[in-house]
Amino acid sequence: VKTAILLAAGAANADAAEKILEGTGQKLRPALSEIEGSKGR
């Protein structure tokens, strides 16, 4: 039973981590594209 709880908690944390990474990635993308654009100029 403990193993199942740990697996469930791990899966929940992985999902949360993925969502956090997606969120920060979406925030960083415009900044990264601006940096790339300024390099090209």
Tab-separated table of N, CA and C in Angstrom:
chain	number	residue	atom	x	y	z
A	1	VAL	N	0.848	-1.207	0.000
A	1	VAL	CA	0.000	0.000	0.000
A	1	VAL	C	0.879	1.252	0.000
A	2	LYS	N	1.946	1.239	0.800
A	2	LYS	CA	2.838	2.404	0.843
A	2	LYS	C	3.435	2.678	-0.533
A	3	THR	N	3.797	1.597	-1.235
A	3	THR	CA	4.387	1.769	-2.560
A	3	THR	C	3.405	2.450	-3.499
A	4	ALA	N	2.136	2.015	-3.451
A	4	ALA	CA	1.119	2.608	-4.326
A	4	ALA	C	0.944	4.087	-4.016
A	5	ILE	N	0.971	4.425	-2.739
A	5	ILE	CA	0.821	5.833	-2.349
A	5	ILE	C	2.014	6.642	-2.859
A	6	LEU	N	3.210	6.077	-2.723
A	6	LEU	CA	4.404	6.775	-3.197
A	6	LEU	C	4.358	6.953	-4.708
A	7	LEU	N	3.921	5.920	-5.425
A	7	LEU	CA	3.822	6.022	-6.877
A	7	LEU	C	2.811	7.087	-7.268
A	8	ALA	N	1.666	7.106	-6.577
A	8	ALA	CA	0.637	8.103	-6.879
A	8	ALA	C	1.165	9.503	-6.594
A	9	ALA	N	1.861	9.662	-5.471
A	9	ALA	CA	2.418	10.970	-5.124
A	9	ALA	C	3.472	11.379	-6.151
A	10	GLY	N	4.296	10.421	-6.564
A	10	GLY	CA	5.320	10.712	-7.561
A	10	GLY	C	4.708	11.130	-8.884
A	11	ALA	N	3.634	10.452	-9.289
A	11	ALA	CA	2.964	10.789	-10.544
A	11	ALA	C	2.371	12.188	-10.454
A	12	ALA	N	1.762	12.504	-9.314
A	12	ALA	CA	1.166	13.831	-9.132
A	12	ALA	C	2.255	14.898	-9.184
A	13	ASN	N	3.394	14.624	-8.540
A	13	ASN	CA	4.483	15.594	-8.545
A	13	ASN	C	5.054	15.756	-9.948
A	14	ALA	N	5.147	14.659	-10.695
A	14	ALA	CA	5.659	14.729	-12.060
A	14	ALA	C	4.725	15.570	-12.922
A	15	ASP	N	3.408	15.359	-12.767
A	15	ASP	CA	2.447	16.154	-13.532
A	15	ASP	C	2.587	17.626	-13.175
A	16	ALA	N	2.695	17.906	-11.884
A	16	ALA	CA	2.825	19.293	-11.433
A	16	ALA	C	4.106	19.906	-11.981
A	17	ALA	N	5.192	19.140	-11.939
A	17	ALA	CA	6.468	19.640	-12.443
A	17	ALA	C	6.373	19.926	-13.938
A	18	GLU	N	5.709	19.031	-14.677
A	18	GLU	CA	5.546	19.248	-16.117
A	18	GLU	C	4.773	20.526	-16.386
A	19	LYS	N	3.684	20.729	-15.622
A	19	LYS	CA	2.869	21.933	-15.817
A	19	LYS	C	3.670	23.184	-15.495
A	20	ILE	N	4.480	23.109	-14.431
A	20	ILE	CA	5.305	24.260	-14.052
A	20	ILE	C	6.323	24.548	-15.157
A	21	LEU	N	6.954	23.491	-15.671
A	21	LEU	CA	7.944	23.673	-16.730
A	21	LEU	C	7.299	24.243	-17.979
A	22	GLU	N	6.097	23.741	-18.323
A	22	GLU	CA	5.390	24.271	-19.488
A	22	GLU	C	5.088	25.750	-19.286
A	23	GLY	N	4.636	26.103	-18.073
A	23	GLY	CA	4.295	27.492	-17.781
A	23	GLY	C	5.502	28.403	-17.880
A	24	THR	N	6.628	27.998	-17.293
A	24	THR	CA	7.821	28.833	-17.347
A	24	THR	C	8.357	28.871	-18.771
A	25	GLY	N	8.251	27.769	-19.490
A	25	GLY	CA	8.700	27.734	-20.880
A	25	GLY	C	7.935	28.729	-21.728
A	26	GLN	N	6.619	28.800	-21.524
A	26	GLN	CA	5.799	29.728	-22.291
A	26	GLN	C	6.160	31.168	-21.948
A	27	LYS	N	6.526	31.419	-20.682
A	27	LYS	CA	6.916	32.777	-20.293
A	27	LYS	C	8.284	33.132	-20.875
A	28	LEU	N	9.174	32.135	-20.958
A	28	LEU	CA	10.537	32.404	-21.416
A	28	LEU	C	10.630	32.507	-22.935
A	29	ARG	N	9.738	31.826	-23.656
A	29	ARG	CA	9.840	31.806	-25.117
A	29	ARG	C	9.854	33.204	-25.733
A	30	PRO	N	8.933	34.095	-25.360
A	30	PRO	CA	8.975	35.441	-25.951
A	30	PRO	C	10.286	36.157	-25.653
A	31	ALA	N	10.784	36.007	-24.425
A	31	ALA	CA	12.048	36.645	-24.055
A	31	ALA	C	13.192	36.065	-24.877
A	32	LEU	N	13.188	34.743	-25.060
A	32	LEU	CA	14.246	34.098	-25.842
A	32	LEU	C	14.186	34.552	-27.291
A	33	SER	N	12.985	34.653	-27.853
A	33	SER	CA	12.866	35.074	-29.249
A	33	SER	C	13.301	36.526	-29.395
A	34	GLU	N	13.052	37.354	-28.371
A	34	GLU	CA	13.513	38.746	-28.410
A	34	GLU	C	15.030	38.797	-28.408
A	35	ILE	N	15.646	37.950	-27.570
A	35	ILE	CA	17.111	37.901	-27.498
A	35	ILE	C	17.677	37.455	-28.847
A	36	GLU	N	17.077	36.413	-29.418
A	36	GLU	CA	17.537	35.916	-30.721
A	36	GLU	C	17.366	37.002	-31.781
A	37	GLY	N	16.250	37.723	-31.721
A	37	GLY	CA	15.997	38.786	-32.694
A	37	GLY	C	17.018	39.905	-32.581
A	38	SER	N	17.383	40.264	-31.350
A	38	SER	CA	18.348	41.346	-31.159
A	38	SER	C	19.734	40.910	-31.630
A	39	LYS	N	20.038	39.617	-31.514
A	39	LYS	CA	21.330	39.111	-32.002
A	39	LYS	C	21.401	39.246	-33.523
A	40	GLY	N	20.274	38.982	-34.189
A	40	GLY	CA	20.252	39.014	-35.649
A	40	GLY	C	20.383	40.420	-36.206
A	41	ARG	N	20.048	41.430	-35.411
A	41	ARG	CA	20.074	42.800	-35.925
A	41	ARG	C	21.449	43.367	-36.055
